[in-house]
C-alpha positions as protocol buffer text, in pm:
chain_id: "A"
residue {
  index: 1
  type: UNK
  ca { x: 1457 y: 3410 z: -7783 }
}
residue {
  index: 2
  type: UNK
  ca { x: 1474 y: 3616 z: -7429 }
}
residue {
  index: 3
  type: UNK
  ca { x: 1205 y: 3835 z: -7318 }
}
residue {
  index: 4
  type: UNK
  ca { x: 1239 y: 4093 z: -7054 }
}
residue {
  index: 5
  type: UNK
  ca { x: 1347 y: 4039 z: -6745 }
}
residue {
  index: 6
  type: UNK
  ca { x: 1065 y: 4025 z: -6505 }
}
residue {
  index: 7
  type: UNK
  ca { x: 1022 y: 4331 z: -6273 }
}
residue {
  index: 8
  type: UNK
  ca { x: 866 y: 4184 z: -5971 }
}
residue {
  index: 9
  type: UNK
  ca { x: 943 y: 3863 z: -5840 }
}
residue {
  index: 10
  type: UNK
  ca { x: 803 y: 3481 z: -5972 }
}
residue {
  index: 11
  type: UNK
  ca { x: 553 y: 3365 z: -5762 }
}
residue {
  index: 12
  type: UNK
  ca { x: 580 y: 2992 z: -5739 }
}
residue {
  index: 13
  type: UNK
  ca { x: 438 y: 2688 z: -5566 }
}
residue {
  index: 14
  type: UNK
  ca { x: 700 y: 2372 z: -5449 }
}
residue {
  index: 15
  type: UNK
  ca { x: 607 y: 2046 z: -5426 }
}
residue {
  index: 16
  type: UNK
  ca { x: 890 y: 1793 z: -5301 }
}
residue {
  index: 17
  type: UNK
  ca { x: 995 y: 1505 z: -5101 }
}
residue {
  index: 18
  type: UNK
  ca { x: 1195 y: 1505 z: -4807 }
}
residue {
  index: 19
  type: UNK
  ca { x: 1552 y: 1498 z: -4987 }
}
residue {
  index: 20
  type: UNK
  ca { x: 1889 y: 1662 z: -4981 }
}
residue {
  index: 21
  type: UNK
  ca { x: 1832 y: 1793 z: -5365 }
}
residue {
  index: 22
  type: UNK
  ca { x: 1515 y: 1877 z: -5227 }
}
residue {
  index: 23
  type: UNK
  ca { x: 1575 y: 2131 z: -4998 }
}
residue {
  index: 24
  type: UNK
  ca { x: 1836 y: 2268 z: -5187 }
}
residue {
  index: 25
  type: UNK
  ca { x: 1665 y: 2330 z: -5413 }
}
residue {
  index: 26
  type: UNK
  ca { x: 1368 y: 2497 z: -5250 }
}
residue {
  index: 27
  type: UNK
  ca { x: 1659 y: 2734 z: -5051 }
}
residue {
  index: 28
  type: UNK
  ca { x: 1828 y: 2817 z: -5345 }
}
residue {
  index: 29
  type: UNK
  ca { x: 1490 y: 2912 z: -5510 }
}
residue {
  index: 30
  type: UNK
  ca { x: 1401 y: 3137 z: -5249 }
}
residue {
  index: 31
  type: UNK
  ca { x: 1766 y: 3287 z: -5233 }
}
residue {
  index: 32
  type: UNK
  ca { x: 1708 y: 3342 z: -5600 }
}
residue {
  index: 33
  type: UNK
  ca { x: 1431 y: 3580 z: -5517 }
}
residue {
  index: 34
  type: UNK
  ca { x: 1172 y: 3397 z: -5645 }
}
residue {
  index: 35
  type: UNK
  ca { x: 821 y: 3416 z: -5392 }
}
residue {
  index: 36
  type: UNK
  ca { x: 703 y: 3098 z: -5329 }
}
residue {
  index: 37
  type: UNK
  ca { x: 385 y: 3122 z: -5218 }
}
residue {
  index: 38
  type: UNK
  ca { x: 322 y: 2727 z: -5077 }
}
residue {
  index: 39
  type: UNK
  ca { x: 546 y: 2431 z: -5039 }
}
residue {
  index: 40
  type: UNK
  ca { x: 426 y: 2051 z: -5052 }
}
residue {
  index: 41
  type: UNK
  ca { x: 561 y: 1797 z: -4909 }
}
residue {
  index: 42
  type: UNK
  ca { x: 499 y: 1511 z: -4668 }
}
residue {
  index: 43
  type: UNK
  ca { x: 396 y: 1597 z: -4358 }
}
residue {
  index: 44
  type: UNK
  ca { x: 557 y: 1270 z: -4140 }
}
residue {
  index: 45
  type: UNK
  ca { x: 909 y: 1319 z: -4212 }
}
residue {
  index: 46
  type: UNK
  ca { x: 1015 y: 984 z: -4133 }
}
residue {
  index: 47
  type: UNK
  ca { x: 1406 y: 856 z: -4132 }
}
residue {
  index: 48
  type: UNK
  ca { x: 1450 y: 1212 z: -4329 }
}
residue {
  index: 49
  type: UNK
  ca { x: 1764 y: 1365 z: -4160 }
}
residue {
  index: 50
  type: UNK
  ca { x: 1793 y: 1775 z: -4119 }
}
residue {
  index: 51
  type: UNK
  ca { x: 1935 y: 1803 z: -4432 }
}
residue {
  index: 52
  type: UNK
  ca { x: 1721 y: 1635 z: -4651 }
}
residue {
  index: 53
  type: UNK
  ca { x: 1386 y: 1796 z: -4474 }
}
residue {
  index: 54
  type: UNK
  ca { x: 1221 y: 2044 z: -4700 }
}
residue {
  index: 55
  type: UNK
  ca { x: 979 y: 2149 z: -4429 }
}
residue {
  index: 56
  type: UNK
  ca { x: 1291 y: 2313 z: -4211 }
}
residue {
  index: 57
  type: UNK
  ca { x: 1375 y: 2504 z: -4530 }
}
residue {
  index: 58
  type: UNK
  ca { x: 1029 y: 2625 z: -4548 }
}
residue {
  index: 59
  type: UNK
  ca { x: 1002 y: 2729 z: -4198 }
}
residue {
  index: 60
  type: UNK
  ca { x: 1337 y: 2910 z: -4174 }
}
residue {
  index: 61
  type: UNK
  ca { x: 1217 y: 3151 z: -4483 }
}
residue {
  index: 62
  type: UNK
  ca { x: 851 y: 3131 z: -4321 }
}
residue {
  index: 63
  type: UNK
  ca { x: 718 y: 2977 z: -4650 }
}
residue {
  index: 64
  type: UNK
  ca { x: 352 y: 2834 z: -4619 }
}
residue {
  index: 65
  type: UNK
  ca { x: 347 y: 2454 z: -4586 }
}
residue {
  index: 66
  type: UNK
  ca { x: 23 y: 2277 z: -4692 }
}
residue {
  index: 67
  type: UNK
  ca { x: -68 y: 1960 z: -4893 }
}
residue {
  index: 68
  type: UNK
  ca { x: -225 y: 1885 z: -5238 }
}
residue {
  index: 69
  type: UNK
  ca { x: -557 y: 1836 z: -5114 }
}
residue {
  index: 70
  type: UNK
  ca { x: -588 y: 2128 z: -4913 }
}
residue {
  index: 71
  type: UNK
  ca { x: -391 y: 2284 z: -5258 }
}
residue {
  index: 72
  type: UNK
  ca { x: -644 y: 2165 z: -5504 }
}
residue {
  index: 73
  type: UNK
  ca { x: -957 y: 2225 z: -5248 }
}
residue {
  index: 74
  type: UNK
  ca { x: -821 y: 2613 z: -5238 }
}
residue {
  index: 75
  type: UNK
  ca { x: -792 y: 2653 z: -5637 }
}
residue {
  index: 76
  type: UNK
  ca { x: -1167 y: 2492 z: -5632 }
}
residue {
  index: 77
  type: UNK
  ca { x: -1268 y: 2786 z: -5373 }
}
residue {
  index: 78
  type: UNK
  ca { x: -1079 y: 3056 z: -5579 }
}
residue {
  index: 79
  type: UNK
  ca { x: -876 y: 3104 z: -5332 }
}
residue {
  index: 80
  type: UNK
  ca { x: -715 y: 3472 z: -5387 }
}
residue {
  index: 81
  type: UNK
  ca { x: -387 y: 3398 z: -5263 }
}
residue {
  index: 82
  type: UNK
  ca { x: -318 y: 3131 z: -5554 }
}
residue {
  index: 83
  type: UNK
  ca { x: -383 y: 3397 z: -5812 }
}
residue {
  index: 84
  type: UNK
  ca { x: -78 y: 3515 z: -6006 }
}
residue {
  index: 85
  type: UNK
  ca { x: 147 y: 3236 z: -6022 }
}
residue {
  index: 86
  type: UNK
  ca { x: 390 y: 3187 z: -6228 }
}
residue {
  index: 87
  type: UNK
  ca { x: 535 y: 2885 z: -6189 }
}
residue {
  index: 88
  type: UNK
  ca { x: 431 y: 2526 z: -6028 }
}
residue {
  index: 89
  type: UNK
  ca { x: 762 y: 2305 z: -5986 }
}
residue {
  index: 90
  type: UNK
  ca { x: 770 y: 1910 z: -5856 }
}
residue {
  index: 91
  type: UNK
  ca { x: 1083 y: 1795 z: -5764 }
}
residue {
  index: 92
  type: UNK
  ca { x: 1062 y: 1474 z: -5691 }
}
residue {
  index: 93
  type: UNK
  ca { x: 697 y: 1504 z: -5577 }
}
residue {
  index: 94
  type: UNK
  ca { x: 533 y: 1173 z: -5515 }
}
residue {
  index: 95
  type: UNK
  ca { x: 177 y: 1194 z: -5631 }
}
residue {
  index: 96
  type: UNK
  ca { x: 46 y: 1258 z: -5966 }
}
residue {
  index: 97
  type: UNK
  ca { x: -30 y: 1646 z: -6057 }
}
residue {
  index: 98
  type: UNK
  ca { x: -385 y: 1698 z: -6154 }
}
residue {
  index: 99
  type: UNK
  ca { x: -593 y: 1999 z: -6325 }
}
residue {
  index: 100
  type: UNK
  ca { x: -661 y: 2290 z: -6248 }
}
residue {
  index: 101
  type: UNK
  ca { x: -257 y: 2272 z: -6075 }
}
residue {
  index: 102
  type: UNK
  ca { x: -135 y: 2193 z: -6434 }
}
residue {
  index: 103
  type: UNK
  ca { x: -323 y: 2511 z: -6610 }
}
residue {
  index: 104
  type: UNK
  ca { x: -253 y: 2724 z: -6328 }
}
residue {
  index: 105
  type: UNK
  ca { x: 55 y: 2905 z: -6379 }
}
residue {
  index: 106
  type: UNK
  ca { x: 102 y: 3160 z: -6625 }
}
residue {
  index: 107
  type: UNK
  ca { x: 441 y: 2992 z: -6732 }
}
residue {
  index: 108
  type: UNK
  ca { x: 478 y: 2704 z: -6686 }
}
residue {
  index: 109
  type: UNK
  ca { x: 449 y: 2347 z: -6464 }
}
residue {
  index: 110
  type: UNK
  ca { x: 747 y: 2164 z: -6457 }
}
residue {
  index: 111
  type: UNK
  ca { x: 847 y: 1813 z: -6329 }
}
residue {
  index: 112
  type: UNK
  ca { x: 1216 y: 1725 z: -6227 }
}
residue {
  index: 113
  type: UNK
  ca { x: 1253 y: 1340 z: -6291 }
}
residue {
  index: 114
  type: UNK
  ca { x: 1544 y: 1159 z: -6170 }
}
residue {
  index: 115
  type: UNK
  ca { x: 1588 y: 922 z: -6509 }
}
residue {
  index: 116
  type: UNK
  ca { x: 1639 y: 955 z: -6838 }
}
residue {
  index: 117
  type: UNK
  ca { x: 1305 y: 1032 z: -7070 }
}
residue {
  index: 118
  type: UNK
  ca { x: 1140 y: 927 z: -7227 }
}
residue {
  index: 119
  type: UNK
  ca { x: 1309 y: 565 z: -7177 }
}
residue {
  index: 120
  type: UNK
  ca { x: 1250 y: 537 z: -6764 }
}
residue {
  index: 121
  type: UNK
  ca { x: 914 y: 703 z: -6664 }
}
residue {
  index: 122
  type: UNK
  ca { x: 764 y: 613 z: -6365 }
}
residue {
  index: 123
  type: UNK
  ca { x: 896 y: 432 z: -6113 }
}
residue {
  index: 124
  type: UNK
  ca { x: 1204 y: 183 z: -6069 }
}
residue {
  index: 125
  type: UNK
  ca { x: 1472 y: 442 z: -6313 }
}
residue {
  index: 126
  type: UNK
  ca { x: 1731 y: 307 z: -6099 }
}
residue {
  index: 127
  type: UNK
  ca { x: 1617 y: -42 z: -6062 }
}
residue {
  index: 128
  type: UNK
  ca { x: 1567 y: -103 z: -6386 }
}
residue {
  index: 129
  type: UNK
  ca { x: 1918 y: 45 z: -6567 }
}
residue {
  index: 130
  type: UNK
  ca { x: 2137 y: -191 z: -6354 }
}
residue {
  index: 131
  type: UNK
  ca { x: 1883 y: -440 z: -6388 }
}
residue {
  index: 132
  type: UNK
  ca { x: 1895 y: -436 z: -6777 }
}
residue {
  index: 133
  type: UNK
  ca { x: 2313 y: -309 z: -6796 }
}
residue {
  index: 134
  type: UNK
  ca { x: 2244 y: 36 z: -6937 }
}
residue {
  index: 135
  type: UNK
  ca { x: 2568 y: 228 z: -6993 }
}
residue {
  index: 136
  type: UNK
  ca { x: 2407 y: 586 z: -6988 }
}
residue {
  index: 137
  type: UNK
  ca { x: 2164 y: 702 z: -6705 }
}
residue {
  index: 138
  type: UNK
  ca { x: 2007 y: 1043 z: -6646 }
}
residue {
  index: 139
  type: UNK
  ca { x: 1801 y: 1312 z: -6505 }
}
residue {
  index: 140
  type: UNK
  ca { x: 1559 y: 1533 z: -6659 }
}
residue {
  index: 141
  type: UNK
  ca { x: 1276 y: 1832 z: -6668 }
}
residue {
  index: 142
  type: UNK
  ca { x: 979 y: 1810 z: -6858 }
}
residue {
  index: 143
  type: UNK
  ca { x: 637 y: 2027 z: -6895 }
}
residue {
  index: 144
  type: UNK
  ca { x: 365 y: 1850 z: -6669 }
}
residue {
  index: 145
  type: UNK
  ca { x: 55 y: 1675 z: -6843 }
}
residue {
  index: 146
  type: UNK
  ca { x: -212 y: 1467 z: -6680 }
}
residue {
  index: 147
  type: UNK
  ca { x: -14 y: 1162 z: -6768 }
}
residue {
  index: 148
  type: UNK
  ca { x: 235 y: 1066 z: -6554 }
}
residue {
  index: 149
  type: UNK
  ca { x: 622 y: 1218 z: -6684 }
}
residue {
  index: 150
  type: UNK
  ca { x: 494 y: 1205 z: -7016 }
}
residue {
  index: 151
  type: UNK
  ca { x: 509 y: 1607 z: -7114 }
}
residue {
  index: 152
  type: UNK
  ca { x: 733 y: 1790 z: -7350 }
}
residue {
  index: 153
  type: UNK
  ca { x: 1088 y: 1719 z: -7249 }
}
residue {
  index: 154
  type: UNK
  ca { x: 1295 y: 2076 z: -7145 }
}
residue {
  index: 155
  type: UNK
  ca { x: 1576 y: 1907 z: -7055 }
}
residue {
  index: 156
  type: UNK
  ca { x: 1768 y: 1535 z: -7013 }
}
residue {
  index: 157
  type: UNK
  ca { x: 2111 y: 1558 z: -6869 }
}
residue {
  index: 158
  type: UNK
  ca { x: 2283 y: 1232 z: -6923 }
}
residue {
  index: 159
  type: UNK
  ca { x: 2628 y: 1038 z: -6784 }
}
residue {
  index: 160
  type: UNK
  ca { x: 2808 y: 686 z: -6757 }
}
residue {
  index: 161
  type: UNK
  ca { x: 2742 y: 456 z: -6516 }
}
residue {
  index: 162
  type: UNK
  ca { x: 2890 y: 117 z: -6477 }
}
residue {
  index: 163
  type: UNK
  ca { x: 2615 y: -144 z: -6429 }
}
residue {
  index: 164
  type: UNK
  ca { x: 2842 y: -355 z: -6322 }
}
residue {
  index: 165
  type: UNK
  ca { x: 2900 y: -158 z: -5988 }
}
residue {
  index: 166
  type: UNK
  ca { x: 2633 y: 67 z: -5916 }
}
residue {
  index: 167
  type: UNK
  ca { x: 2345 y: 16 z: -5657 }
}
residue {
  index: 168
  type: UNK
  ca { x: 2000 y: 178 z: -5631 }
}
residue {
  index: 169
  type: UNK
  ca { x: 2181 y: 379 z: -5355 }
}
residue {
  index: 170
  type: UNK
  ca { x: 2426 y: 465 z: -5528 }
}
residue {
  index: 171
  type: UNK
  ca { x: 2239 y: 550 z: -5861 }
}
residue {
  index: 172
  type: UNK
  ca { x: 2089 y: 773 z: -5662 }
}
residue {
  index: 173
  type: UNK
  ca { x: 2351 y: 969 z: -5486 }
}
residue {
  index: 174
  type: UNK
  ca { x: 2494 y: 1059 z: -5802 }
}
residue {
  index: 175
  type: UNK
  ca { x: 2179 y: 1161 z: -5952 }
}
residue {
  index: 176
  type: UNK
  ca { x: 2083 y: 1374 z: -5724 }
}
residue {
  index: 177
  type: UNK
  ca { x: 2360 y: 1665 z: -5776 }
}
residue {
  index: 178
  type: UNK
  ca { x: 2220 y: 1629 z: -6140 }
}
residue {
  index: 179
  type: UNK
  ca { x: 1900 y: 1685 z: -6067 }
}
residue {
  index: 180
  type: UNK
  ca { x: 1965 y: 2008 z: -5870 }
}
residue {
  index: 181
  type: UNK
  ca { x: 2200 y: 2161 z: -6093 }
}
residue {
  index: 182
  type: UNK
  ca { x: 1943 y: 2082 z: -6400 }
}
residue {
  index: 183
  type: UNK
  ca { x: 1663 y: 2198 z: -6161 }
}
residue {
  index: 184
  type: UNK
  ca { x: 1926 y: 2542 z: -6121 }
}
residue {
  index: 185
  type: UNK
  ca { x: 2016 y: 2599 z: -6482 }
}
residue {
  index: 186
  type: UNK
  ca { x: 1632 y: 2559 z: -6589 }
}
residue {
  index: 187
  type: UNK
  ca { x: 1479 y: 2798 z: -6317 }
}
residue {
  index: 188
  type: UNK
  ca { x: 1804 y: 3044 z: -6418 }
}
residue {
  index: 189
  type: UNK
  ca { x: 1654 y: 3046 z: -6754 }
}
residue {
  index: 190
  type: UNK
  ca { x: 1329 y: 3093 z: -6629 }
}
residue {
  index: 191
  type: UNK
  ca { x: 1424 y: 3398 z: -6436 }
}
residue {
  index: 192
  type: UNK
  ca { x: 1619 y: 3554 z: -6711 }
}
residue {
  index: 193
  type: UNK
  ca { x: 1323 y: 3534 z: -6918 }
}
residue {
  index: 194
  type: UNK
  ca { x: 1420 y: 3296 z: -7152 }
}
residue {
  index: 195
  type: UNK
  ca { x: 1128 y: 3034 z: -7326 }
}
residue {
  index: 196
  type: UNK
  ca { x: 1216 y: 2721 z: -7225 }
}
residue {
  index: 197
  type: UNK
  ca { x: 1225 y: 2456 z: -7520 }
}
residue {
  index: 198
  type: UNK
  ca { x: 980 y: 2202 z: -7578 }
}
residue {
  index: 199
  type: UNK
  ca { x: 1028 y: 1865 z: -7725 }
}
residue {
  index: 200
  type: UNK
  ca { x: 768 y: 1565 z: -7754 }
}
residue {
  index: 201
  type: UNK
  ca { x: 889 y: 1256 z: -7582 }
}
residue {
  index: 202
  type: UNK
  ca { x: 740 y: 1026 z: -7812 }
}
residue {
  index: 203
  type: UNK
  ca { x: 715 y: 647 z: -7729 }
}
residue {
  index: 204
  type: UNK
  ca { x: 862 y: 585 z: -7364 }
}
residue {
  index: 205
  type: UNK
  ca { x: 833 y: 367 z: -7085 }
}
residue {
  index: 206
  type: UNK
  ca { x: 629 y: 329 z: -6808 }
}
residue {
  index: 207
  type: UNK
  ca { x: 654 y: 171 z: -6481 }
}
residue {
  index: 208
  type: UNK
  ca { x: 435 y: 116 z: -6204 }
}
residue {
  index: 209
  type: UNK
  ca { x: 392 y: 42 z: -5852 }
}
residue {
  index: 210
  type: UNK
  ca { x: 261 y: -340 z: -5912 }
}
residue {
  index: 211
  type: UNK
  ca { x: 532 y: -374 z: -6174 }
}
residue {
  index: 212
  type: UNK
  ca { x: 791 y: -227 z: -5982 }
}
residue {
  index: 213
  type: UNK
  ca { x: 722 y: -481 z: -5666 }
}
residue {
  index: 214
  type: UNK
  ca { x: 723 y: -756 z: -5941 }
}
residue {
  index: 215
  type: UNK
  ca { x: 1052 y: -678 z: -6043 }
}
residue {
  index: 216
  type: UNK
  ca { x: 1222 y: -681 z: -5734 }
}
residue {
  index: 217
  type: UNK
  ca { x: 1098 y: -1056 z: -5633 }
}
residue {
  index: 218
  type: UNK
  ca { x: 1416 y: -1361 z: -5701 }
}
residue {
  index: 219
  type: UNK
  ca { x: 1291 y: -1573 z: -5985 }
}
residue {
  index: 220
  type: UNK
  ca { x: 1480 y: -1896 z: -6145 }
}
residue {
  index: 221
  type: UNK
  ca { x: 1706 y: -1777 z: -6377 }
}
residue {
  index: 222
  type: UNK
  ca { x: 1778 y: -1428 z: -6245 }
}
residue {
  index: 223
  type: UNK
  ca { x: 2124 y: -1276 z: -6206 }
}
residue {
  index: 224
  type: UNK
  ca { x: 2120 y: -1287 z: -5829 }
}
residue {
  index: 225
  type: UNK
  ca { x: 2416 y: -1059 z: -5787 }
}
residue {
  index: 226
  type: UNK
  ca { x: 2277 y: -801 z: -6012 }
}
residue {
  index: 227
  type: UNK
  ca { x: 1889 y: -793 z: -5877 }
}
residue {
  index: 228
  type: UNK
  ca { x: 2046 y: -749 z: -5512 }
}
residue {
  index: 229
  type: UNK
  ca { x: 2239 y: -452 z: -5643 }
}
residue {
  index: 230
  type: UNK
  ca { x: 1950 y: -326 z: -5826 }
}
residue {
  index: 231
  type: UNK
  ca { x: 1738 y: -271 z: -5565 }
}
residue {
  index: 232
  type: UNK
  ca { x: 2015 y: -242 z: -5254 }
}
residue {
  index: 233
  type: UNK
  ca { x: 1877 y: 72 z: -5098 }
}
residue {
  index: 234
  type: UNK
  ca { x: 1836 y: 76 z: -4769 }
}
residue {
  index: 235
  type: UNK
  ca { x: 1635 y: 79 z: -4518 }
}
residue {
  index: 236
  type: UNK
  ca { x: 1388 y: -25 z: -4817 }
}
residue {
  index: 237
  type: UNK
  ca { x: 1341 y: -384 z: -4861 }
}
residue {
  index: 238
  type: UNK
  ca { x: 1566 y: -537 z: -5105 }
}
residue {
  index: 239
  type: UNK
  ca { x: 1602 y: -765 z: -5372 }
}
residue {
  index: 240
  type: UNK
  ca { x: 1296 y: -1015 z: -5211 }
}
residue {
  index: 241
  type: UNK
  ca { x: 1270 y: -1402 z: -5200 }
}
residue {
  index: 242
  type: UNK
  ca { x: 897 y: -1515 z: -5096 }
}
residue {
  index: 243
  type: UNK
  ca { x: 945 y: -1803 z: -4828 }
}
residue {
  index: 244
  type: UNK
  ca { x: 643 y: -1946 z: -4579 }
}
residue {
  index: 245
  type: UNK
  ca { x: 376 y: -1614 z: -4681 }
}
residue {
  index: 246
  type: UNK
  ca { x: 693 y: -1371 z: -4616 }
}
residue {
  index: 247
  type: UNK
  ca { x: 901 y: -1141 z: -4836 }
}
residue {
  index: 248
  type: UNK
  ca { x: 1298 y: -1160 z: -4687 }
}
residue {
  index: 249
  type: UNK
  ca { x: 1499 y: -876 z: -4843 }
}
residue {
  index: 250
  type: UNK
  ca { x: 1904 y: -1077 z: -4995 }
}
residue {
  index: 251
  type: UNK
  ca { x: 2195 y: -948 z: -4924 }
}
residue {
  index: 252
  type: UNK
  ca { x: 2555 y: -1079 z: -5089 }
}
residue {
  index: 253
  type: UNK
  ca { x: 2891 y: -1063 z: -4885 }
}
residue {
  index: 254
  type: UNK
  ca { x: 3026 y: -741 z: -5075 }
}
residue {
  index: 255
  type: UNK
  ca { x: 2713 y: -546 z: -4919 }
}
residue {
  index: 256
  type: UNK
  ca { x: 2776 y: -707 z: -4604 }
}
residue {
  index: 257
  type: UNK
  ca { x: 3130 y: -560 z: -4586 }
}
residue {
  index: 258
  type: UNK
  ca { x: 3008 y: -222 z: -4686 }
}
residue {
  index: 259
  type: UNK
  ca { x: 2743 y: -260 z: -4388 }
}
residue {
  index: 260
  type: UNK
  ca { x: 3038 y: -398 z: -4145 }
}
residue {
  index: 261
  type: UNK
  ca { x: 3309 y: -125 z: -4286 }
}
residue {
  index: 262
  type: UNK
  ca { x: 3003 y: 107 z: -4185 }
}
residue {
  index: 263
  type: UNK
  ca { x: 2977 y: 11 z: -3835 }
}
residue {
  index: 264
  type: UNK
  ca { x: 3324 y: 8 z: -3790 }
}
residue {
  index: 265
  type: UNK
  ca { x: 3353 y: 377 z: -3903 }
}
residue {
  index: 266
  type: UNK
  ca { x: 3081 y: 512 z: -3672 }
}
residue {
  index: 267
  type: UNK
  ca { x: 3245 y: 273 z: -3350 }
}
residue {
  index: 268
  type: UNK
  ca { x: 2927 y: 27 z: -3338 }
}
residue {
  index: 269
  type: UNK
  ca { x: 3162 y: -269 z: -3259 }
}
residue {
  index: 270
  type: UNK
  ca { x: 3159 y: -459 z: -2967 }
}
């Protein structure tokens, strides 16, 4: 069912990391005419390039930049300018979204996941599909609850990947374009005024950041080849051995030719 279209603009607050999707996505909301009223994100933007910084995006529409606390300490003071909105959308947001944020919008609170649900919440998605040779990956939306990417699924968009082949990296590059265009079609239902669907996840799995550092460590027995790929994403440490109190990221020779063929390409050669 479709209800009106809205006759003033949805007010909405962002909340990202620094990523190409990322900023896409927050420039295409805006273009979209949708007001966004604050934009999280991380305030050091690291090894984040132009492109992938949402912070440029909000500066060039002159969107408000601020972080969760400061968020969540201004819905404790009733702050004024928080009243009326509409919509609170994490894409790719870091940090778990608490209450009041989740109640506050009048439609809805949305989190863009890059894996499949309710199989890969969490952390790791990428890691842990080459890791265990799944065939199908994905990307998906679901309504926010206080447990972590556990709320009614809207959407899962799913592909083939060969887990033969892929890398964390490269999981990720191709996820990405995914995630935007899901993030695009969901919002353009939003802003027709269409209810978006919702769909219990049931049982799912859940990974975390102790688990997730487990996993990446060379144990007897593991396929090497594949744990290298699994968690090849630089400048992140890698797949880890633990030798003399340290953690040294391995490398194989087909990486190493990617790394050299990289070099070559941008002239670092001597």
């Amino acid at each position: 069912m479709s209800a009106n279209r809205h006759t003033r603009p949805l007010r909405a607050i962002f909340m990202a990391k620094h990523k190409r999707s990322a900023a896409r996505a927050l420039a295409w909301l805006v273009e979209r005419g949708v007001e966004v009223v604050a934009v999280v994100c991380p305030p050091d933007p690291g090894d984040a390039t132009a492109q992938q910084r949402v912070d440029l995006v909000a500066r060039r529409f002159d969107l408000p930049i601020t972080s969760d606390d400061n968020l969540y300490s201004r819905l404790a003071a009733g702050d004024p300018a928080l009243e009326g909105i509409d919509l609170v959308l994490s894409f790719l947001f870091w940090k778990r979204i608490r209450r009041p944020l989740i109640e506050l919008p009048r439609r809805y609170c949305l989190n863009f996941h890059p894996a499949p649900l309710p199989e890969l919440r969490g952390l790791g998605g990428y890691n842990v599909a080459i890791l265990e040779g799944h065939r199908w990956y994905g990307v998906s939306c679901h309504h926010v609850a206080e447990e972590i990417d556990a709320g009614d699924i809207v959407r899962v968009v799913r592909f083939p990947i060969d887990p033969q082949r892929e890398t964390a990296l490269s999981l990720d590059l191709r996820s990405q374009p995914r995630l935007l265009a899901l993030f695009q079609q969901v919002l353009d239902d939003v802003i027709a005024g269409r209810t978006l669907p919702r769909t219990p996840q049931g049982p799912g799995r859940y990974i975390d950041r102790a688990e997730f550092e487990q996993l990446r460590v060379v144990r007897p027995g593991d396929d090497i080849e594949r744990k290298i790929r699994a968690f090849w994403y630089p400048p992140y440490p890698g797949a880890v051995v633990e030798m003399e109190g340290r953690r040294l990221t391995v490398v194989d020779d087909r990486l190493l030719s990617e790394l050299a063929d990289l070099y070559r390409r941008t002239d670092q050669v001597p």
